[in-house]
Amino acid sequence: MGSRVAIVGGGLAGSLLALRLAELGHGVDVYERRPDPRLGGAEGGRSINLGLSKRGIQALTEAGLIDAVMPMSVTMRGRVIHAPDGSTRFQPYGKDRGEVLHSIDRNELNRLLLDRAERYPQLRLHFGHRLVATDKAARELEFEAGGASLKVRPDWVVGADGAFSRARQEMQRGERADYHQEYLEWGYKELTLKPRADGSSAIELEALHVWPRTHGLFVSHPNRDGSHTLTLFLPFEGPDSFATTRNEDEVRALFATYFPDLVPLLPQLVEEWMAHPVGSLVTTRTAPWSREDWMVLVGDACHAVYPFYGQGMNSAFEDCSALMAALARQHGDRAAAFADYERSRRPHTDTLAELSKANFVELRQKVQSPWFLARKRLDVALNRLLPRTWLPLYTMIAHTTMPYGDALARSQRQERILVGAAAGALAVVALGAWVALVG
């Protein structure tokens, strides 16, 4: 007979882990502070589109859900880069047609996971329940729901309640714990690019569109109805920032300067701009991820990252798989399993945090650079020539399940090989020139 598990947080990671545990016979209670997302609209201010890649696909496959999820997505075969002069350039994600991403609606995916989780009779969903306190000695959780207090004593607890996790705060209260939080000085705002009157997409549908600018970054994810969810990243302060786009004239001036090709495609630009909130971007690191055999963290609760590598959801789903694998390896010894899980994951999610920060610079400034494009083409050419030996970093991150740290280490080794080869080639050229001169 399985144990009774309380999962704090009913988002993507919490709902996926809930159904995985219920499948093994555990009793599961999911406590989510928000209302049931299946009964209301999308959550305001949060990105409703996510890029599903290999790691997330693998986790959903293990859960037996991939056949239900994929029809909900739109395939993205590469990036379309929009230059300031209005020209575009397509950059495929990889060397073959299988190396693609899938744009998916966060809320639609969450609803599917909750529906599937609810099929298990031993799994209960509790919405409108906010964690307010824990008694670690008594192994008790206290929730507030509709003005009333509810105390529960599960066998163990999973914190899956996001970057500002109350479960993490309670677990680490009074303990020797590390926590680092870093906000980006840029925020984001979402807009909608509607389909044409005939329902077709106004821009290429099967691609991630990027408008890279030094002072701003626009990213577009496609939707199945032909629309696109646009996310604009801008500094909070300074010229050409959210602080200087607070009225109609300022908004129109910003777009006329940096994104003129988008203006005719966004007839509701000003109305949407004024109605939609500005979101913040945060990355967090913490340790430990667990306490004894009673509490453990997954997803953003233990490693929130910036969205610029498209790995937030994928890494959270991979956490669920890693935790399930650790529980199986340790044969029911939860304390050992939690420690095993953290050892196998934390170094790599720390690496992901650094990669996500670095990719912000790449998306803004490098994707139009001739040197960057030449380097990418060389990576692809070497990958075609040596498919088992040479893998571009992006391929390893998005299209394999290689641990993030291992992928970065391999990429750095490849970079050293290229630098050495280039230095050798220059030396040969220089030697030839010298021989020609003295001869």
Short mmCIF file of C-alpha atoms in Angstrom, two decimals:
data_model
loop_
_atom_site.label_atom_id
_atom_site.label_comp_id
_atom_site.label_asym_id
_atom_site.label_seq_id
_atom_site.Cartn_x
_atom_site.Cartn_y
_atom_site.Cartn_z
CA MET A 1 0.00 0.00 0.00
CA GLY A 2 1.36 3.45 -0.94
CA SER A 3 1.94 6.40 1.33
CA ARG A 4 -0.14 9.58 1.52
CA VAL A 5 1.54 12.48 -0.28
CA ALA A 6 0.66 16.17 -0.14
CA ILE A 7 1.72 18.20 -3.18
CA VAL A 8 1.75 21.96 -2.62
CA GLY A 9 1.09 23.48 -6.03
CA GLY A 10 -1.14 22.23 -8.82
CA GLY A 11 0.68 23.76 -11.77
CA LEU A 12 2.48 21.83 -14.47
CA ALA A 13 5.08 20.02 -12.35
CA GLY A 14 2.73 19.43 -9.42
CA SER A 15 -0.03 17.93 -11.53
CA LEU A 16 2.35 15.74 -13.55
CA LEU A 17 4.04 14.39 -10.42
CA ALA A 18 0.66 13.84 -8.77
CA LEU A 19 -0.56 11.50 -11.48
CA ARG A 20 2.80 9.69 -11.62
CA LEU A 21 2.62 9.00 -7.87
CA ALA A 22 -1.05 8.02 -8.01
CA GLU A 23 -0.21 5.59 -10.80
CA LEU A 24 2.10 3.79 -8.34
CA GLY A 25 -0.67 3.49 -5.78
CA HIS A 26 0.14 6.44 -3.54
CA GLY A 27 -2.67 8.51 -2.11
CA VAL A 28 -2.18 12.08 -3.31
CA ASP A 29 -3.65 15.40 -2.21
CA VAL A 30 -2.84 18.42 -4.38
CA TYR A 31 -3.28 21.82 -2.71
CA GLU A 32 -3.38 24.80 -5.07
CA ARG A 33 -3.89 28.38 -3.86
CA ARG A 34 -5.56 29.51 -7.10
CA PRO A 35 -9.05 28.58 -8.30
CA ASP A 36 -9.44 25.58 -10.57
CA PRO A 37 -7.98 26.73 -13.95
CA ARG A 38 -10.48 24.52 -15.74
CA LEU A 39 -13.30 26.80 -14.58
CA GLY A 40 -11.87 30.22 -15.44
CA GLY A 41 -9.73 32.11 -17.94
CA ALA A 42 -5.99 32.24 -18.38
CA GLU A 43 -3.84 33.47 -15.56
CA GLY A 44 -3.12 37.13 -16.15
CA GLY A 45 0.44 38.33 -16.56
CA ARG A 46 2.03 34.95 -17.18
CA SER A 47 3.24 33.56 -20.47
CA ILE A 48 0.55 31.28 -21.81
CA ASN A 49 2.84 29.72 -24.42
CA LEU A 50 5.75 27.43 -23.71
CA GLY A 51 8.22 25.54 -25.88
CA LEU A 52 8.05 21.79 -25.35
CA SER A 53 11.32 20.04 -26.22
CA LYS A 54 12.96 16.63 -25.78
CA ARG A 55 13.22 16.63 -21.97
CA GLY A 56 9.58 17.50 -21.49
CA ILE A 57 8.53 15.09 -24.23
CA GLN A 58 10.44 12.29 -22.50
CA ALA A 59 8.74 12.99 -19.15
CA LEU A 60 5.29 13.11 -20.76
CA THR A 61 6.05 9.89 -22.63
CA GLU A 62 6.96 8.16 -19.36
CA ALA A 63 3.61 9.31 -17.97
CA GLY A 64 1.76 7.93 -21.00
CA LEU A 65 0.51 11.39 -21.98
CA ILE A 66 2.46 12.35 -25.07
CA ASP A 67 -0.21 11.18 -27.54
CA ALA A 68 -2.74 13.44 -25.82
CA VAL A 69 -0.37 16.41 -25.59
CA MET A 70 1.11 16.62 -29.07
CA PRO A 71 -2.17 17.41 -30.89
CA MET A 72 -2.45 20.46 -28.60
CA SER A 73 0.84 21.90 -29.89
CA VAL A 74 2.17 23.75 -32.94
CA THR A 75 5.48 22.56 -34.38
CA MET A 76 8.24 25.19 -34.53
CA ARG A 77 10.92 24.16 -37.04
CA GLY A 78 13.29 27.04 -36.32
CA ARG A 79 13.64 30.74 -35.63
CA VAL A 80 12.61 33.52 -37.98
CA ILE A 81 14.82 36.53 -37.24
CA HIS A 82 13.24 39.90 -38.06
CA ALA A 83 15.87 42.57 -38.78
CA PRO A 84 15.25 46.30 -38.18
CA ASP A 85 14.98 46.87 -41.95
CA GLY A 86 12.06 44.42 -42.16
CA SER A 87 14.01 41.57 -43.76
CA THR A 88 13.74 38.07 -42.29
CA ARG A 89 16.07 35.09 -42.01
CA PHE A 90 15.10 31.53 -41.10
CA GLN A 91 17.43 29.61 -38.79
CA PRO A 92 16.52 25.91 -38.43
CA TYR A 93 16.89 24.42 -34.97
CA GLY A 94 18.94 21.49 -36.19
CA LYS A 95 20.26 19.49 -39.10
CA ASP A 96 17.16 17.33 -39.60
CA ARG A 97 13.39 17.69 -39.48
CA GLY A 98 13.16 15.90 -36.15
CA GLU A 99 14.97 18.68 -34.30
CA VAL A 100 11.99 20.92 -33.63
CA LEU A 101 10.19 22.53 -30.71
CA HIS A 102 6.48 22.50 -29.97
CA SER A 103 4.56 25.59 -28.89
CA ILE A 104 1.89 24.74 -26.35
CA ASP A 105 -0.59 26.70 -24.27
CA ARG A 106 0.36 26.53 -20.59
CA ASN A 107 -3.21 26.60 -19.36
CA GLU A 108 -4.48 24.02 -21.84
CA LEU A 109 -1.66 21.67 -20.82
CA ASN A 110 -2.34 22.27 -17.13
CA ARG A 111 -6.02 21.47 -17.63
CA LEU A 112 -5.15 18.21 -19.38
CA LEU A 113 -2.78 17.16 -16.59
CA LEU A 114 -5.40 17.93 -13.93
CA ASP A 115 -8.08 16.02 -15.83
CA ARG A 116 -5.81 12.99 -16.14
CA ALA A 117 -4.73 13.21 -12.50
CA GLU A 118 -8.34 13.33 -11.34
CA ARG A 119 -9.03 9.96 -12.96
CA TYR A 120 -7.25 8.25 -10.07
CA PRO A 121 -9.70 7.62 -7.20
CA GLN A 122 -6.99 8.02 -4.56
CA LEU A 123 -6.01 11.49 -5.87
CA ARG A 124 -7.81 14.60 -4.62
CA LEU A 125 -7.50 18.16 -5.90
CA HIS A 126 -8.00 21.05 -3.45
CA PHE A 127 -8.22 24.49 -5.08
CA GLY A 128 -8.26 27.78 -3.18
CA HIS A 129 -6.00 26.28 -0.49
CA ARG A 130 -3.06 28.46 0.55
CA LEU A 131 -0.23 27.03 2.64
CA VAL A 132 0.25 29.28 5.66
CA ALA A 133 2.40 27.27 8.10
CA THR A 134 4.12 23.99 8.82
CA ASP A 135 4.94 22.20 12.04
CA LYS A 136 8.00 20.20 11.04
CA ALA A 137 8.25 18.39 14.37
CA ALA A 138 4.64 17.21 14.12
CA ARG A 139 4.92 16.85 10.33
CA GLU A 140 1.81 18.93 9.85
CA LEU A 141 0.75 21.41 7.19
CA GLU A 142 -1.73 24.22 7.74
CA PHE A 143 -3.75 25.65 4.86
CA GLU A 144 -6.16 28.57 4.69
CA ALA A 145 -9.22 27.98 2.53
CA GLY A 146 -12.17 30.34 2.33
CA GLY A 147 -11.32 31.92 5.67
CA ALA A 148 -11.09 28.57 7.48
CA SER A 149 -7.99 26.72 8.66
CA LEU A 150 -7.22 23.16 7.59
CA LYS A 151 -4.47 21.05 9.16
CA VAL A 152 -3.24 17.85 7.53
CA ARG A 153 -0.57 15.26 8.33
CA PRO A 154 0.62 13.56 5.14
CA ASP A 155 3.38 10.97 5.14
CA TRP A 156 5.47 13.30 2.98
CA VAL A 157 5.27 16.57 1.09
CA VAL A 158 6.32 17.86 -2.33
CA GLY A 159 6.79 21.59 -2.81
CA ALA A 160 5.82 22.41 -6.41
CA ASP A 161 4.52 25.93 -5.81
CA GLY A 162 6.79 28.00 -8.02
CA ALA A 163 9.61 30.49 -7.74
CA PHE A 164 8.18 32.16 -4.63
CA SER A 165 7.45 28.82 -2.99
CA ARG A 166 5.86 28.96 0.45
CA ALA A 167 6.69 25.27 0.85
CA ARG A 168 10.39 26.07 0.39
CA GLN A 169 10.21 28.94 2.87
CA GLU A 170 8.57 26.73 5.46
CA MET A 171 10.95 23.83 4.88
CA GLN A 172 14.03 26.03 5.28
CA ARG A 173 12.75 28.17 8.15
CA GLY A 174 15.17 27.88 11.06
CA GLU A 175 17.51 25.61 9.07
CA ARG A 176 20.98 26.11 7.62
CA ALA A 177 19.88 26.72 4.05
CA ASP A 178 21.19 28.71 1.10
CA TYR A 179 18.92 30.79 -1.08
CA HIS A 180 19.86 33.16 -3.89
CA GLN A 181 17.39 35.24 -5.87
CA GLU A 182 18.27 37.46 -8.81
CA TYR A 183 15.89 39.70 -10.72
CA LEU A 184 16.60 40.76 -14.28
CA GLU A 185 16.49 44.51 -14.84
CA TRP A 186 14.15 43.79 -17.73
CA GLY A 187 10.48 42.90 -17.54
CA TYR A 188 8.00 41.57 -20.07
CA LYS A 189 4.57 42.35 -21.48
CA GLU A 190 2.38 40.16 -23.66
CA LEU A 191 0.44 41.10 -26.77
CA THR A 192 -1.58 39.13 -29.32
CA LEU A 193 -1.02 38.96 -33.06
CA LYS A 194 -4.37 37.83 -34.42
CA PRO A 195 -4.84 35.63 -37.51
CA ARG A 196 -6.05 37.02 -40.81
CA ALA A 197 -9.77 37.15 -41.57
CA ASP A 198 -9.57 33.75 -43.29
CA GLY A 199 -7.99 32.20 -40.18
CA SER A 200 -4.49 31.91 -41.61
CA SER A 201 -1.43 33.16 -39.75
CA ALA A 202 -0.23 36.67 -40.57
CA ILE A 203 3.38 35.47 -40.24
CA GLU A 204 5.01 32.06 -40.68
CA LEU A 205 3.15 29.72 -38.31
CA GLU A 206 5.63 26.91 -37.72
CA ALA A 207 8.44 29.02 -36.25
CA LEU A 208 9.53 30.99 -33.23
CA HIS A 209 9.75 34.60 -34.38
CA VAL A 210 12.39 36.86 -32.83
CA TRP A 211 12.82 40.62 -33.22
CA PRO A 212 16.27 41.17 -31.65
CA ARG A 213 17.17 44.72 -30.69
CA THR A 214 19.80 46.10 -28.33
CA HIS A 215 17.14 47.92 -26.31
CA GLY A 216 14.34 45.38 -26.65
CA LEU A 217 13.49 41.83 -27.60
CA PHE A 218 10.25 40.52 -29.08
CA VAL A 219 9.53 36.78 -29.16
CA SER A 220 6.47 35.18 -30.76
CA HIS A 221 5.01 31.72 -30.11
CA PRO A 222 2.37 30.35 -32.53
CA ASN A 223 -1.07 29.10 -31.54
CA ARG A 224 -3.23 26.50 -33.25
CA ASP A 225 -5.85 29.09 -34.26
CA GLY A 226 -3.29 30.98 -36.37
CA SER A 227 -2.66 33.67 -33.76
CA HIS A 228 0.68 34.33 -32.07
CA THR A 229 1.44 35.22 -28.47
CA LEU A 230 4.00 38.03 -28.51
CA THR A 231 6.24 38.69 -25.54
CA LEU A 232 8.15 41.97 -25.44
CA PHE A 233 11.14 42.21 -23.11
CA LEU A 234 12.23 45.74 -22.18
CA PRO A 235 14.23 47.37 -19.38
CA PHE A 236 12.12 48.61 -16.49
CA GLU A 237 13.88 51.99 -16.44
CA GLY A 238 15.82 54.27 -18.77
CA PRO A 239 15.22 55.32 -22.37
CA ASP A 240 13.07 52.96 -24.44
CA SER A 241 11.79 51.16 -21.37
CA PHE A 242 8.53 50.37 -19.64
CA ALA A 243 9.01 53.61 -17.71
CA THR A 244 8.91 55.61 -20.96
CA THR A 245 5.96 53.84 -22.63
CA ARG A 246 3.10 54.87 -20.39
CA ASN A 247 0.86 56.65 -22.89
CA GLU A 248 -0.31 56.17 -26.47
CA ASP A 249 2.25 58.47 -28.08
CA GLU A 250 5.17 56.82 -26.27
CA VAL A 251 4.01 53.32 -27.18
CA ARG A 252 3.55 54.19 -30.85
CA ALA A 253 6.94 55.91 -30.94
CA LEU A 254 8.67 52.84 -29.50
CA PHE A 255 7.12 50.53 -32.07
CA ALA A 256 7.71 52.92 -34.97
CA THR A 257 11.39 53.08 -34.04
CA TYR A 258 12.17 49.43 -33.30
CA PHE A 259 9.33 47.25 -34.61
CA PRO A 260 7.72 49.09 -37.57
CA ASP A 261 6.86 45.83 -39.36
CA LEU A 262 4.65 44.81 -36.44
CA VAL A 263 2.60 48.02 -36.30
CA PRO A 264 0.13 47.14 -39.12
CA LEU A 265 -0.30 43.64 -37.64
CA LEU A 266 -1.33 44.95 -34.20
CA PRO A 267 -4.44 47.13 -34.60
CA GLN A 268 -5.20 46.82 -30.87
CA LEU A 269 -1.62 47.61 -29.83
CA VAL A 270 -2.28 50.55 -27.53
CA GLU A 271 -5.38 49.03 -25.93
CA GLU A 272 -3.55 45.77 -25.18
CA TRP A 273 -0.47 47.60 -23.96
CA MET A 274 -2.43 49.60 -21.43
CA ALA A 275 -4.50 46.61 -20.29
CA HIS A 276 -1.73 44.04 -19.82
CA PRO A 277 0.57 44.04 -16.79
CA VAL A 278 4.36 44.07 -16.82
CA GLY A 279 5.85 40.83 -15.52
CA SER A 280 9.15 40.34 -13.70
CA LEU A 281 11.85 37.77 -14.44
CA VAL A 282 13.64 35.99 -11.61
CA THR A 283 16.15 33.21 -11.27
CA THR A 284 16.64 31.36 -7.99
CA ARG A 285 19.01 28.81 -6.52
CA THR A 286 18.65 27.06 -3.21
CA ALA A 287 20.02 24.21 -1.13
CA PRO A 288 19.05 21.82 0.26
CA TRP A 289 16.11 20.67 -1.82
CA SER A 290 14.70 18.39 0.86
CA ARG A 291 14.31 17.83 4.59
CA GLU A 292 14.80 14.33 5.96
CA ASP A 293 12.26 11.95 4.41
CA TRP A 294 9.37 14.42 4.70
CA MET A 295 9.73 17.33 2.24
CA VAL A 296 11.22 17.70 -1.22
CA LEU A 297 11.07 20.43 -3.88
CA VAL A 298 10.60 20.26 -7.66
CA GLY A 299 10.56 22.75 -10.54
CA ASP A 300 10.69 26.48 -9.95
CA ALA A 301 10.40 25.91 -6.20
CA CYS A 302 14.06 24.84 -6.23
CA HIS A 303 15.48 26.32 -9.46
CA ALA A 304 13.54 29.06 -11.25
CA VAL A 305 15.34 30.24 -14.40
CA TYR A 306 14.96 33.02 -16.94
CA PRO A 307 12.88 31.90 -19.95
CA PHE A 308 15.48 32.53 -22.64
CA TYR A 309 16.52 28.92 -23.20
CA GLY A 310 12.93 27.67 -23.16
CA GLN A 311 13.74 25.09 -20.50
CA GLY A 312 11.64 26.09 -17.47
CA MET A 313 8.78 23.65 -18.07
CA ASN A 314 11.07 21.03 -19.59
CA SER A 315 13.45 21.02 -16.63
CA ALA A 316 10.52 20.91 -14.18
CA PHE A 317 9.08 17.88 -15.96
CA GLU A 318 12.56 16.34 -15.95
CA ASP A 319 12.64 16.87 -12.16
CA CYS A 320 9.51 14.73 -11.87
CA SER A 321 11.16 11.92 -13.84
CA ALA A 322 14.37 12.23 -11.81
CA LEU A 323 12.51 12.10 -8.50
CA MET A 324 10.50 9.06 -9.59
CA ALA A 325 13.72 7.33 -10.71
CA ALA A 326 15.44 8.12 -7.41
CA LEU A 327 12.51 6.72 -5.42
CA ALA A 328 12.71 3.52 -7.48
CA ARG A 329 16.49 3.23 -7.06
CA GLN A 330 16.30 3.65 -3.29
CA HIS A 331 13.49 1.10 -2.86
CA GLY A 332 11.23 3.23 -0.69
CA ASP A 333 13.94 4.91 1.42
CA ARG A 334 12.67 8.45 0.91
CA ALA A 335 15.51 10.27 2.68
CA ALA A 336 18.05 8.46 0.50
CA ALA A 337 15.91 9.04 -2.60
CA PHE A 338 15.60 12.77 -1.93
CA ALA A 339 19.37 13.09 -1.46
CA ASP A 340 19.97 11.02 -4.60
CA TYR A 341 17.57 13.20 -6.58
CA GLU A 342 19.25 16.43 -5.48
CA ARG A 343 22.75 15.12 -6.23
CA SER A 344 21.67 14.11 -9.72
CA ARG A 345 19.88 17.36 -10.53
CA ARG A 346 21.15 20.43 -8.68
CA PRO A 347 24.55 20.84 -10.40
CA HIS A 348 22.80 20.67 -13.75
CA THR A 349 19.97 23.08 -12.96
CA ASP A 350 22.63 25.52 -11.67
CA THR A 351 24.24 25.22 -15.11
CA LEU A 352 20.87 25.82 -16.77
CA ALA A 353 20.50 29.09 -14.85
CA GLU A 354 23.78 30.34 -16.32
CA LEU A 355 22.91 29.15 -19.81
CA SER A 356 19.54 30.92 -19.64
CA LYS A 357 21.20 34.21 -18.71
CA ALA A 358 23.74 33.84 -21.51
CA ASN A 359 21.05 33.06 -24.08
CA PHE A 360 19.35 36.37 -23.27
CA VAL A 361 22.40 38.15 -24.70
CA GLU A 362 22.47 35.78 -27.68
CA LEU A 363 18.82 36.41 -28.58
CA ARG A 364 19.15 40.19 -28.26
CA GLN A 365 22.52 40.86 -29.83
CA LYS A 366 24.12 37.86 -31.52
CA VAL A 367 21.53 36.23 -33.76
CA GLN A 368 22.17 38.84 -36.49
CA SER A 369 25.96 38.84 -36.15
CA PRO A 370 27.81 37.46 -39.22
CA TRP A 371 30.36 35.82 -36.91
CA PHE A 372 27.61 34.20 -34.85
CA LEU A 373 25.85 32.92 -37.97
CA ALA A 374 29.10 31.58 -39.41
CA ARG A 375 29.86 29.83 -36.13
CA LYS A 376 26.37 28.27 -36.10
CA ARG A 377 26.76 27.09 -39.69
CA LEU A 378 30.11 25.52 -38.81
CA ASP A 379 28.50 23.73 -35.86
CA VAL A 380 25.78 22.33 -38.12
CA ALA A 381 28.31 21.31 -40.78
CA LEU A 382 30.48 19.48 -38.24
CA ASN A 383 27.37 17.84 -36.80
CA ARG A 384 26.43 16.56 -40.27
CA LEU A 385 29.97 15.32 -40.85
CA LEU A 386 30.41 13.81 -37.38
CA PRO A 387 26.86 13.22 -36.07
CA ARG A 388 27.91 11.05 -33.13
CA THR A 389 30.95 13.10 -32.18
CA TRP A 390 30.04 16.76 -32.68
CA LEU A 391 26.86 18.21 -31.20
CA PRO A 392 25.99 21.93 -31.01
CA LEU A 393 25.19 23.13 -27.50
CA TYR A 394 21.61 24.06 -28.41
CA THR A 395 21.06 20.58 -29.85
CA MET A 396 22.27 18.97 -26.63
CA ILE A 397 20.05 21.19 -24.47
CA ALA A 398 16.84 21.14 -26.53
CA HIS A 399 16.98 17.87 -28.45
CA THR A 400 18.58 15.39 -26.03
CA THR A 401 18.22 14.46 -22.36
CA MET A 402 21.95 14.84 -21.71
CA PRO A 403 22.39 16.50 -18.28
CA TYR A 404 22.83 20.26 -18.67
CA GLY A 405 26.28 20.34 -17.07
CA ASP A 406 27.51 17.49 -19.27
CA ALA A 407 26.21 19.30 -22.35
CA LEU A 408 28.03 22.51 -21.43
CA ALA A 409 31.28 20.63 -20.66
CA ARG A 410 31.11 18.87 -24.03
CA SER A 411 30.43 22.15 -25.82
CA GLN A 412 33.44 23.74 -24.13
CA ARG A 413 35.66 20.83 -25.21
CA GLN A 414 34.45 21.26 -28.78
CA GLU A 415 35.15 24.99 -28.59
CA ARG A 416 38.73 24.30 -27.48
CA ILE A 417 39.17 21.92 -30.42
CA LEU A 418 37.96 24.61 -32.84
CA VAL A 419 40.22 27.27 -31.33
CA GLY A 420 43.18 24.90 -31.48
CA ALA A 421 42.42 23.98 -35.08
CA ALA A 422 42.10 27.64 -36.05
CA ALA A 423 45.39 28.48 -34.33
CA GLY A 424 47.07 25.58 -36.12
CA ALA A 425 45.72 26.71 -39.47
CA LEU A 426 46.96 30.26 -38.89
CA ALA A 427 50.37 28.92 -37.93
CA VAL A 428 50.56 26.93 -41.17
CA VAL A 429 49.57 29.99 -43.21
CA ALA A 430 52.11 32.15 -41.38
CA LEU A 431 54.85 29.57 -41.90
CA GLY A 432 54.02 29.34 -45.60
CA ALA A 433 54.18 33.12 -45.93
CA TRP A 434 57.53 33.23 -44.13
CA VAL A 435 58.98 30.50 -46.34
CA ALA A 436 57.78 32.37 -49.42
CA LEU A 437 59.38 35.59 -48.21
CA VAL A 438 62.77 34.14 -47.28
CA GLY A 439 62.85 31.79 -50.24
#
